């Protein structure tokens, strides 16, 4: 079945003169892989070498017309999935469908990688991947302070979360465009930076007083997105604290959403925020958040020891005027460590 699926897609995607392997070839390769795997490792290795040699020969013959390697790789993948089907048919079928989707989505994937994603966004994505997959595993998971509230892994997880949401908001804002209007643009700009979004909409309202109400609605949606990010940050640190905050978070979300929708009724224009920055997120901003989280956690733990919960909340409220996610993460860390009750 996977072989037939591969073959149909390959035949539809290429002219008869350039397709090295079509429906029948892929179906036969699938049968070959299953039978060879049934006969043992030696037979499967021999079949793999034969199919690889045939794929190489086909590539050398048509390299001038079709320099891509997708068809040749698809043959080897087909053979391997057929062998996997002998031991784990559901997994082989799932991977086969996934590979078929990749083969079918050639034009769409090319458009995303070449047109939609800029060079700067690609660099930002690599930086995000390095932060999540290289830096985070190297950090200690145990507390590094006398009060037991500062875990570097937790702090960095928040930084990665903020970077990831900034990346998502940036791409969504740019992809939405004017077709979706002010509502979508305002909401997604809030994930990148609600403060910057409010300033942008405020500049529009200052230049044209008739846009004040829709600009206010867009600013409220930006703050709604920031509230969602705050909930995600708190949940990443302390699930019990997030559950304890369910009611106030829902109340605030509903209030912001209703007020924003009243301001963004149809017919109020298609005001858009300033053009998104080239960067999906600012590394300096993420690092500042990490420093603030660490500092607030330590100061709050010390205040909790000296002045109790009131001192902790006062310090967190002051910090939240500058960086609300950092303040929320610090309080959540204290709640997780037992230094502050829900």
mmCIF file of C-alpha atoms in Angstrom:
data_model
loop_
_atom_site.group_PDB
_atom_site.id
_atom_site.type_symbol
_atom_site.label_atom_id
_atom_site.label_comp_id
_atom_site.label_asym_id
_atom_site.label_seq_id
_atom_site.Cartn_x
_atom_site.Cartn_y
_atom_site.Cartn_z
ATOM 1 C CA UNK A 1 0.000 0.000 0.000
ATOM 2 C CA UNK A 2 2.784 2.444 0.847
ATOM 3 C CA UNK A 3 4.580 1.503 -2.365
ATOM 4 C CA UNK A 4 1.469 2.204 -4.428
ATOM 5 C CA UNK A 5 0.989 5.536 -2.658
ATOM 6 C CA UNK A 6 4.583 6.568 -3.317
ATOM 7 C CA UNK A 7 4.367 5.476 -6.943
ATOM 8 C CA UNK A 8 1.161 7.366 -7.706
ATOM 9 C CA UNK A 9 2.556 10.593 -6.244
ATOM 10 C CA UNK A 10 5.865 10.230 -8.087
ATOM 11 C CA UNK A 11 4.123 9.637 -11.420
ATOM 12 C CA UNK A 12 1.836 12.636 -10.965
ATOM 13 C CA UNK A 13 4.715 14.889 -9.973
ATOM 14 C CA UNK A 14 7.014 14.097 -12.923
ATOM 15 C CA UNK A 15 6.824 13.741 -16.668
ATOM 16 C CA UNK A 16 7.093 10.174 -18.004
ATOM 17 C CA UNK A 17 10.540 10.959 -19.385
ATOM 18 C CA UNK A 18 11.977 12.013 -16.037
ATOM 19 C CA UNK A 19 10.285 9.709 -13.501
ATOM 20 C CA UNK A 20 12.634 6.814 -12.712
ATOM 21 C CA UNK A 21 10.154 4.893 -10.589
ATOM 22 C CA UNK A 22 6.371 4.986 -10.854
ATOM 23 C CA UNK A 23 3.437 3.077 -9.436
ATOM 24 C CA UNK A 24 4.464 -0.432 -10.479
ATOM 25 C CA UNK A 25 8.117 0.019 -9.532
ATOM 26 C CA UNK A 26 7.340 1.297 -6.039
ATOM 27 C CA UNK A 27 4.757 -1.440 -5.465
ATOM 28 C CA UNK A 28 7.302 -4.092 -6.494
ATOM 29 C CA UNK A 29 9.991 -2.529 -4.305
ATOM 30 C CA UNK A 30 7.572 -2.658 -1.366
ATOM 31 C CA UNK A 31 6.937 -6.354 -1.958
ATOM 32 C CA UNK A 32 10.682 -6.948 -2.347
ATOM 33 C CA UNK A 33 11.424 -5.247 0.964
ATOM 34 C CA UNK A 34 8.822 -7.280 2.857
ATOM 35 C CA UNK A 35 9.924 -10.609 1.328
ATOM 36 C CA UNK A 36 13.633 -9.865 1.804
ATOM 37 C CA UNK A 37 13.095 -8.911 5.434
ATOM 38 C CA UNK A 38 11.147 -12.133 5.944
ATOM 39 C CA UNK A 39 14.120 -14.141 4.645
ATOM 40 C CA UNK A 40 16.581 -12.538 7.069
ATOM 41 C CA UNK A 41 19.089 -9.728 7.423
ATOM 42 C CA UNK A 42 21.374 -10.988 4.665
ATOM 43 C CA UNK A 43 18.583 -11.047 2.099
ATOM 44 C CA UNK A 44 17.395 -7.569 3.130
ATOM 45 C CA UNK A 45 20.911 -6.106 2.896
ATOM 46 C CA UNK A 46 21.274 -7.621 -0.565
ATOM 47 C CA UNK A 47 17.923 -6.140 -1.629
ATOM 48 C CA UNK A 48 18.942 -2.765 -0.208
ATOM 49 C CA UNK A 49 22.186 -2.808 -2.171
ATOM 50 C CA UNK A 50 20.379 -3.783 -5.379
ATOM 51 C CA UNK A 51 17.750 -1.075 -5.052
ATOM 52 C CA UNK A 52 20.427 1.455 -4.123
ATOM 53 C CA UNK A 53 22.479 0.519 -7.175
ATOM 54 C CA UNK A 54 19.435 0.802 -9.463
ATOM 55 C CA UNK A 55 18.526 4.188 -7.940
ATOM 56 C CA UNK A 56 22.089 5.412 -8.454
ATOM 57 C CA UNK A 57 22.092 4.258 -12.068
ATOM 58 C CA UNK A 58 18.772 5.984 -12.688
ATOM 59 C CA UNK A 59 20.047 9.193 -11.159
ATOM 60 C CA UNK A 60 23.201 9.196 -13.288
ATOM 61 C CA UNK A 61 21.082 8.732 -16.407
ATOM 62 C CA UNK A 62 18.689 11.632 -15.737
ATOM 63 C CA UNK A 63 20.810 13.943 -13.586
ATOM 64 C CA UNK A 64 20.982 16.590 -16.309
ATOM 65 C CA UNK A 65 17.169 16.820 -16.606
ATOM 66 C CA UNK A 66 16.240 16.137 -12.991
ATOM 67 C CA UNK A 67 19.106 16.735 -10.533
ATOM 68 C CA UNK A 68 16.953 16.111 -7.439
ATOM 69 C CA UNK A 69 17.457 13.043 -5.236
ATOM 70 C CA UNK A 70 13.915 12.738 -3.875
ATOM 71 C CA UNK A 71 12.902 9.871 -6.174
ATOM 72 C CA UNK A 72 15.984 7.810 -5.392
ATOM 73 C CA UNK A 73 15.643 8.353 -1.659
ATOM 74 C CA UNK A 74 11.927 7.479 -1.867
ATOM 75 C CA UNK A 75 12.820 4.060 -3.311
ATOM 76 C CA UNK A 76 15.142 3.265 -0.400
ATOM 77 C CA UNK A 77 12.599 4.592 2.137
ATOM 78 C CA UNK A 78 9.892 2.453 0.505
ATOM 79 C CA UNK A 79 12.046 -0.663 0.823
ATOM 80 C CA UNK A 80 12.858 0.139 4.461
ATOM 81 C CA UNK A 81 9.220 0.764 5.376
ATOM 82 C CA UNK A 82 8.244 -2.540 3.791
ATOM 83 C CA UNK A 83 10.775 -4.285 6.025
ATOM 84 C CA UNK A 84 9.488 -2.364 9.047
ATOM 85 C CA UNK A 85 5.944 -3.507 8.226
ATOM 86 C CA UNK A 86 7.047 -7.067 9.002
ATOM 87 C CA UNK A 87 7.708 -6.116 12.629
ATOM 88 C CA UNK A 88 5.479 -3.072 13.250
ATOM 89 C CA UNK A 89 2.858 -2.547 10.567
ATOM 90 C CA UNK A 90 1.052 0.442 12.193
ATOM 91 C CA UNK A 91 4.301 2.382 12.539
ATOM 92 C CA UNK A 92 5.281 1.565 8.958
ATOM 93 C CA UNK A 93 1.888 2.719 7.709
ATOM 94 C CA UNK A 94 2.047 5.965 9.693
ATOM 95 C CA UNK A 95 5.541 6.779 8.476
ATOM 96 C CA UNK A 96 4.495 5.871 4.946
ATOM 97 C CA UNK A 97 1.628 8.346 5.013
ATOM 98 C CA UNK A 98 3.899 11.019 6.484
ATOM 99 C CA UNK A 99 6.454 10.453 3.717
ATOM 100 C CA UNK A 100 3.688 10.563 1.108
ATOM 101 C CA UNK A 101 2.549 13.931 2.470
ATOM 102 C CA UNK A 102 6.110 15.234 2.171
ATOM 103 C CA UNK A 103 6.327 14.000 -1.418
ATOM 104 C CA UNK A 104 2.982 15.574 -2.315
ATOM 105 C CA UNK A 105 3.704 18.901 -0.619
ATOM 106 C CA UNK A 106 6.762 19.677 -2.725
ATOM 107 C CA UNK A 107 5.568 23.065 -4.024
ATOM 108 C CA UNK A 108 4.127 24.162 -0.698
ATOM 109 C CA UNK A 109 7.299 23.271 1.200
ATOM 110 C CA UNK A 110 9.427 25.074 -1.380
ATOM 111 C CA UNK A 111 7.233 28.162 -1.018
ATOM 112 C CA UNK A 112 7.540 28.095 2.776
ATOM 113 C CA UNK A 113 11.314 27.570 2.817
ATOM 114 C CA UNK A 114 12.150 29.977 -0.019
ATOM 115 C CA UNK A 115 9.476 32.679 0.041
ATOM 116 C CA UNK A 116 7.630 32.845 3.366
ATOM 117 C CA UNK A 117 10.612 32.401 5.701
ATOM 118 C CA UNK A 118 13.287 35.079 5.442
ATOM 119 C CA UNK A 119 16.986 34.552 6.058
ATOM 120 C CA UNK A 120 16.755 36.380 9.382
ATOM 121 C CA UNK A 121 13.813 34.243 10.489
ATOM 122 C CA UNK A 122 15.772 31.113 9.621
ATOM 123 C CA UNK A 123 18.661 32.328 11.781
ATOM 124 C CA UNK A 124 16.213 33.057 14.598
ATOM 125 C CA UNK A 125 14.759 29.552 14.272
ATOM 126 C CA UNK A 126 18.266 28.044 14.518
ATOM 127 C CA UNK A 127 18.959 30.181 17.582
ATOM 128 C CA UNK A 128 15.721 28.985 19.157
ATOM 129 C CA UNK A 129 16.614 25.367 18.406
ATOM 130 C CA UNK A 130 20.070 25.851 19.942
ATOM 131 C CA UNK A 131 18.546 27.382 23.075
ATOM 132 C CA UNK A 132 16.105 24.484 23.467
ATOM 133 C CA UNK A 133 18.215 21.508 22.358
ATOM 134 C CA UNK A 134 21.805 22.544 23.151
ATOM 135 C CA UNK A 135 21.791 24.960 26.089
ATOM 136 C CA UNK A 136 18.874 23.619 28.132
ATOM 137 C CA UNK A 137 20.166 20.020 28.514
ATOM 138 C CA UNK A 138 23.482 21.382 29.839
ATOM 139 C CA UNK A 139 21.894 23.352 32.694
ATOM 140 C CA UNK A 140 21.495 21.818 36.163
ATOM 141 C CA UNK A 141 17.974 20.938 37.256
ATOM 142 C CA UNK A 142 18.721 21.210 40.985
ATOM 143 C CA UNK A 143 18.391 24.538 42.880
ATOM 144 C CA UNK A 144 21.573 26.631 42.942
ATOM 145 C CA UNK A 145 20.618 29.070 45.727
ATOM 146 C CA UNK A 146 20.368 28.767 49.538
ATOM 147 C CA UNK A 147 16.552 29.082 49.481
ATOM 148 C CA UNK A 148 16.062 26.324 46.891
ATOM 149 C CA UNK A 149 13.970 28.431 44.479
ATOM 150 C CA UNK A 150 16.351 29.120 41.581
ATOM 151 C CA UNK A 151 16.514 26.267 39.067
ATOM 152 C CA UNK A 152 18.451 27.263 35.957
ATOM 153 C CA UNK A 153 16.628 24.686 33.854
ATOM 154 C CA UNK A 154 13.267 26.191 34.777
ATOM 155 C CA UNK A 155 14.503 29.731 34.132
ATOM 156 C CA UNK A 156 15.825 28.778 30.709
ATOM 157 C CA UNK A 157 12.621 26.895 29.876
ATOM 158 C CA UNK A 158 10.745 30.154 30.319
ATOM 159 C CA UNK A 159 13.218 31.940 28.046
ATOM 160 C CA UNK A 160 12.744 29.286 25.361
ATOM 161 C CA UNK A 161 8.973 29.558 25.733
ATOM 162 C CA UNK A 162 9.049 33.337 25.285
ATOM 163 C CA UNK A 163 11.325 32.996 22.248
ATOM 164 C CA UNK A 164 9.089 30.338 20.720
ATOM 165 C CA UNK A 165 5.917 32.359 21.235
ATOM 166 C CA UNK A 166 7.636 35.408 19.797
ATOM 167 C CA UNK A 167 8.589 33.382 16.730
ATOM 168 C CA UNK A 168 5.050 32.078 16.332
ATOM 169 C CA UNK A 169 3.497 35.510 16.784
ATOM 170 C CA UNK A 170 5.908 37.097 14.299
ATOM 171 C CA UNK A 171 5.223 34.551 11.567
ATOM 172 C CA UNK A 172 1.475 34.554 12.185
ATOM 173 C CA UNK A 173 1.330 38.351 12.085
ATOM 174 C CA UNK A 174 3.252 38.496 8.811
ATOM 175 C CA UNK A 175 1.299 35.635 7.254
ATOM 176 C CA UNK A 176 -2.107 37.071 8.262
ATOM 177 C CA UNK A 177 -1.648 40.276 6.297
ATOM 178 C CA UNK A 178 -4.387 42.833 5.685
ATOM 179 C CA UNK A 179 -6.924 40.159 4.704
ATOM 180 C CA UNK A 180 -7.538 39.275 8.358
ATOM 181 C CA UNK A 181 -7.749 42.867 9.494
ATOM 182 C CA UNK A 182 -6.989 44.460 12.785
ATOM 183 C CA UNK A 183 -8.293 41.704 15.047
ATOM 184 C CA UNK A 184 -5.804 38.986 14.063
ATOM 185 C CA UNK A 185 -2.917 41.409 13.668
ATOM 186 C CA UNK A 186 -3.488 42.930 17.100
ATOM 187 C CA UNK A 187 -3.743 39.568 18.828
ATOM 188 C CA UNK A 188 -0.617 38.050 17.304
ATOM 189 C CA UNK A 189 1.446 41.221 17.772
ATOM 190 C CA UNK A 190 0.770 40.832 21.492
ATOM 191 C CA UNK A 191 2.644 37.539 21.549
ATOM 192 C CA UNK A 192 5.704 39.261 20.138
ATOM 193 C CA UNK A 193 5.475 42.327 22.401
ATOM 194 C CA UNK A 194 2.269 43.741 23.834
ATOM 195 C CA UNK A 195 4.072 46.930 24.858
ATOM 196 C CA UNK A 196 5.327 47.521 21.323
ATOM 197 C CA UNK A 197 1.876 46.699 19.919
ATOM 198 C CA UNK A 198 0.145 49.207 22.237
ATOM 199 C CA UNK A 199 2.683 51.888 21.283
ATOM 200 C CA UNK A 200 2.138 51.158 17.590
ATOM 201 C CA UNK A 201 -1.643 51.372 17.819
ATOM 202 C CA UNK A 202 -1.332 54.498 19.945
ATOM 203 C CA UNK A 203 0.664 56.223 17.208
ATOM 204 C CA UNK A 204 -2.105 55.419 14.709
ATOM 205 C CA UNK A 205 -4.770 56.794 17.048
ATOM 206 C CA UNK A 206 -2.781 59.978 17.649
ATOM 207 C CA UNK A 207 -2.533 60.687 13.917
ATOM 208 C CA UNK A 208 -6.224 59.926 13.259
ATOM 209 C CA UNK A 209 -8.692 60.381 16.109
ATOM 210 C CA UNK A 210 -11.361 58.357 14.274
ATOM 211 C CA UNK A 211 -9.189 55.267 14.757
ATOM 212 C CA UNK A 212 -9.010 55.600 18.535
ATOM 213 C CA UNK A 213 -11.707 53.016 19.310
ATOM 214 C CA UNK A 214 -10.488 50.257 16.928
ATOM 215 C CA UNK A 215 -6.899 50.958 18.009
ATOM 216 C CA UNK A 216 -7.973 50.482 21.618
ATOM 217 C CA UNK A 217 -9.587 47.155 20.666
ATOM 218 C CA UNK A 218 -6.393 45.997 18.989
ATOM 219 C CA UNK A 219 -4.373 47.023 22.044
ATOM 220 C CA UNK A 220 -6.738 45.029 24.282
ATOM 221 C CA UNK A 221 -6.267 41.968 22.063
ATOM 222 C CA UNK A 222 -2.502 42.401 22.310
ATOM 223 C CA UNK A 223 -2.810 42.373 26.090
ATOM 224 C CA UNK A 224 -5.039 39.297 25.865
ATOM 225 C CA UNK A 225 -2.245 37.511 24.016
ATOM 226 C CA UNK A 226 0.212 38.640 26.683
ATOM 227 C CA UNK A 227 -2.132 37.217 29.338
ATOM 228 C CA UNK A 228 -2.165 33.871 27.526
ATOM 229 C CA UNK A 229 1.634 33.923 27.492
ATOM 230 C CA UNK A 230 1.664 34.662 31.227
ATOM 231 C CA UNK A 231 -0.592 31.646 31.834
ATOM 232 C CA UNK A 232 1.708 29.460 29.742
ATOM 233 C CA UNK A 233 4.766 30.684 31.657
ATOM 234 C CA UNK A 234 3.154 30.003 35.033
ATOM 235 C CA UNK A 235 1.958 26.572 33.888
ATOM 236 C CA UNK A 236 5.444 25.681 32.712
ATOM 237 C CA UNK A 237 6.778 26.325 36.230
ATOM 238 C CA UNK A 238 3.935 25.307 38.564
ATOM 239 C CA UNK A 239 0.817 23.478 37.426
ATOM 240 C CA UNK A 240 -0.859 23.752 40.880
ATOM 241 C CA UNK A 241 -0.473 27.532 40.846
ATOM 242 C CA UNK A 242 -1.967 27.720 37.347
ATOM 243 C CA UNK A 243 -4.974 25.690 38.505
ATOM 244 C CA UNK A 244 -5.396 28.006 41.476
ATOM 245 C CA UNK A 245 -5.400 30.986 39.095
ATOM 246 C CA UNK A 246 -7.942 29.534 36.662
ATOM 247 C CA UNK A 247 -10.854 31.737 37.719
ATOM 248 C CA UNK A 248 -9.050 35.129 37.706
ATOM 249 C CA UNK A 249 -7.270 34.286 34.442
ATOM 250 C CA UNK A 250 -10.549 33.326 32.786
ATOM 251 C CA UNK A 251 -12.276 36.430 34.136
ATOM 252 C CA UNK A 252 -9.511 38.694 32.836
ATOM 253 C CA UNK A 253 -9.500 36.932 29.452
ATOM 254 C CA UNK A 254 -13.269 37.261 29.044
ATOM 255 C CA UNK A 255 -13.209 40.934 30.047
ATOM 256 C CA UNK A 256 -10.414 41.740 27.580
ATOM 257 C CA UNK A 257 -12.020 39.753 24.761
ATOM 258 C CA UNK A 258 -15.492 41.316 25.204
ATOM 259 C CA UNK A 259 -14.112 44.857 25.398
ATOM 260 C CA UNK A 260 -11.915 44.274 22.348
ATOM 261 C CA UNK A 261 -14.770 42.834 20.282
ATOM 262 C CA UNK A 262 -16.978 45.818 21.149
ATOM 263 C CA UNK A 263 -14.239 48.117 19.861
ATOM 264 C CA UNK A 264 -13.650 46.064 16.717
ATOM 265 C CA UNK A 265 -17.173 45.903 15.347
ATOM 266 C CA UNK A 266 -17.398 45.686 11.529
ATOM 267 C CA UNK A 267 -17.084 48.902 9.583
ATOM 268 C CA UNK A 268 -14.384 50.505 11.709
ATOM 269 C CA UNK A 269 -11.640 50.268 9.079
ATOM 270 C CA UNK A 270 -8.654 48.020 8.531
ATOM 271 C CA UNK A 271 -6.051 49.630 10.682
ATOM 272 C CA UNK A 272 -2.882 47.566 10.794
ATOM 273 C CA UNK A 273 0.058 47.745 13.208
ATOM 274 C CA UNK A 274 3.470 48.860 12.092
ATOM 275 C CA UNK A 275 5.296 46.414 9.889
ATOM 276 C CA UNK A 276 6.748 43.520 11.914
ATOM 277 C CA UNK A 277 10.425 43.643 12.653
ATOM 278 C CA UNK A 278 12.813 41.480 10.688
ATOM 279 C CA UNK A 279 13.651 39.583 13.869
ATOM 280 C CA UNK A 280 11.109 37.070 15.146
ATOM 281 C CA UNK A 281 12.360 37.798 18.667
ATOM 282 C CA UNK A 282 15.161 39.682 20.352
ATOM 283 C CA UNK A 283 17.802 37.536 22.030
ATOM 284 C CA UNK A 284 18.745 40.438 24.287
ATOM 285 C CA UNK A 285 15.141 40.637 25.477
ATOM 286 C CA UNK A 286 15.088 36.895 26.236
ATOM 287 C CA UNK A 287 18.379 37.129 28.152
ATOM 288 C CA UNK A 288 17.098 40.128 30.133
ATOM 289 C CA UNK A 289 14.045 38.062 31.071
ATOM 290 C CA UNK A 290 16.360 35.287 32.315
ATOM 291 C CA UNK A 291 18.328 37.730 34.475
ATOM 292 C CA UNK A 292 15.157 39.346 35.820
ATOM 293 C CA UNK A 293 13.612 35.977 36.655
ATOM 294 C CA UNK A 294 16.730 34.902 38.526
ATOM 295 C CA UNK A 295 17.031 38.209 40.393
ATOM 296 C CA UNK A 296 13.357 38.400 41.311
ATOM 297 C CA UNK A 297 13.355 34.794 42.489
ATOM 298 C CA UNK A 298 16.270 35.420 44.826
ATOM 299 C CA UNK A 299 14.972 38.779 46.083
ATOM 300 C CA UNK A 300 11.484 37.397 46.597
ATOM 301 C CA UNK A 301 12.814 34.400 48.485
ATOM 302 C CA UNK A 302 14.822 36.725 50.727
ATOM 303 C CA UNK A 303 11.823 39.019 51.254
ATOM 304 C CA UNK A 304 9.675 36.018 52.018
ATOM 305 C CA UNK A 305 12.115 35.053 54.752
ATOM 306 C CA UNK A 306 12.268 38.597 56.114
ATOM 307 C CA UNK A 307 8.799 40.071 55.516
ATOM 308 C CA UNK A 308 6.613 37.090 54.614
ATOM 309 C CA UNK A 309 4.262 36.710 51.662
ATOM 310 C CA UNK A 310 3.375 40.403 51.572
ATOM 311 C CA UNK A 311 6.944 41.400 50.807
ATOM 312 C CA UNK A 312 7.186 38.794 48.059
ATOM 313 C CA UNK A 313 4.017 40.015 46.346
ATOM 314 C CA UNK A 314 5.079 43.659 46.630
ATOM 315 C CA UNK A 315 8.395 42.896 44.953
ATOM 316 C CA UNK A 316 6.703 40.839 42.249
ATOM 317 C CA UNK A 317 4.175 43.595 41.549
ATOM 318 C CA UNK A 318 6.934 46.168 41.092
ATOM 319 C CA UNK A 319 8.855 43.909 38.732
ATOM 320 C CA UNK A 320 5.657 43.121 36.788
ATOM 321 C CA UNK A 321 5.433 46.794 35.798
ATOM 322 C CA UNK A 322 8.554 46.130 33.726
ATOM 323 C CA UNK A 323 8.290 42.438 32.817
ATOM 324 C CA UNK A 324 5.121 40.601 33.806
ATOM 325 C CA UNK A 325 6.201 37.166 32.553
ATOM 326 C CA UNK A 326 9.388 37.289 34.608
ATOM 327 C CA UNK A 327 7.450 38.287 37.725
ATOM 328 C CA UNK A 328 4.915 35.513 37.168
ATOM 329 C CA UNK A 329 7.621 32.918 36.660
ATOM 330 C CA UNK A 330 9.406 34.026 39.836
ATOM 331 C CA UNK A 331 6.260 33.766 41.948
ATOM 332 C CA UNK A 332 5.493 30.379 40.408
ATOM 333 C CA UNK A 333 8.984 29.163 41.299
ATOM 334 C CA UNK A 334 8.450 30.248 44.915
ATOM 335 C CA UNK A 335 5.099 28.477 44.999
ATOM 336 C CA UNK A 336 6.670 25.332 43.586
ATOM 337 C CA UNK A 337 9.447 25.408 46.173
ATOM 338 C CA UNK A 338 6.957 25.909 49.006
ATOM 339 C CA UNK A 339 8.076 29.440 49.823
ATOM 340 C CA UNK A 340 4.664 30.924 49.017
ATOM 341 C CA UNK A 341 1.214 29.338 49.239
ATOM 342 C CA UNK A 342 -1.228 29.489 46.350
#
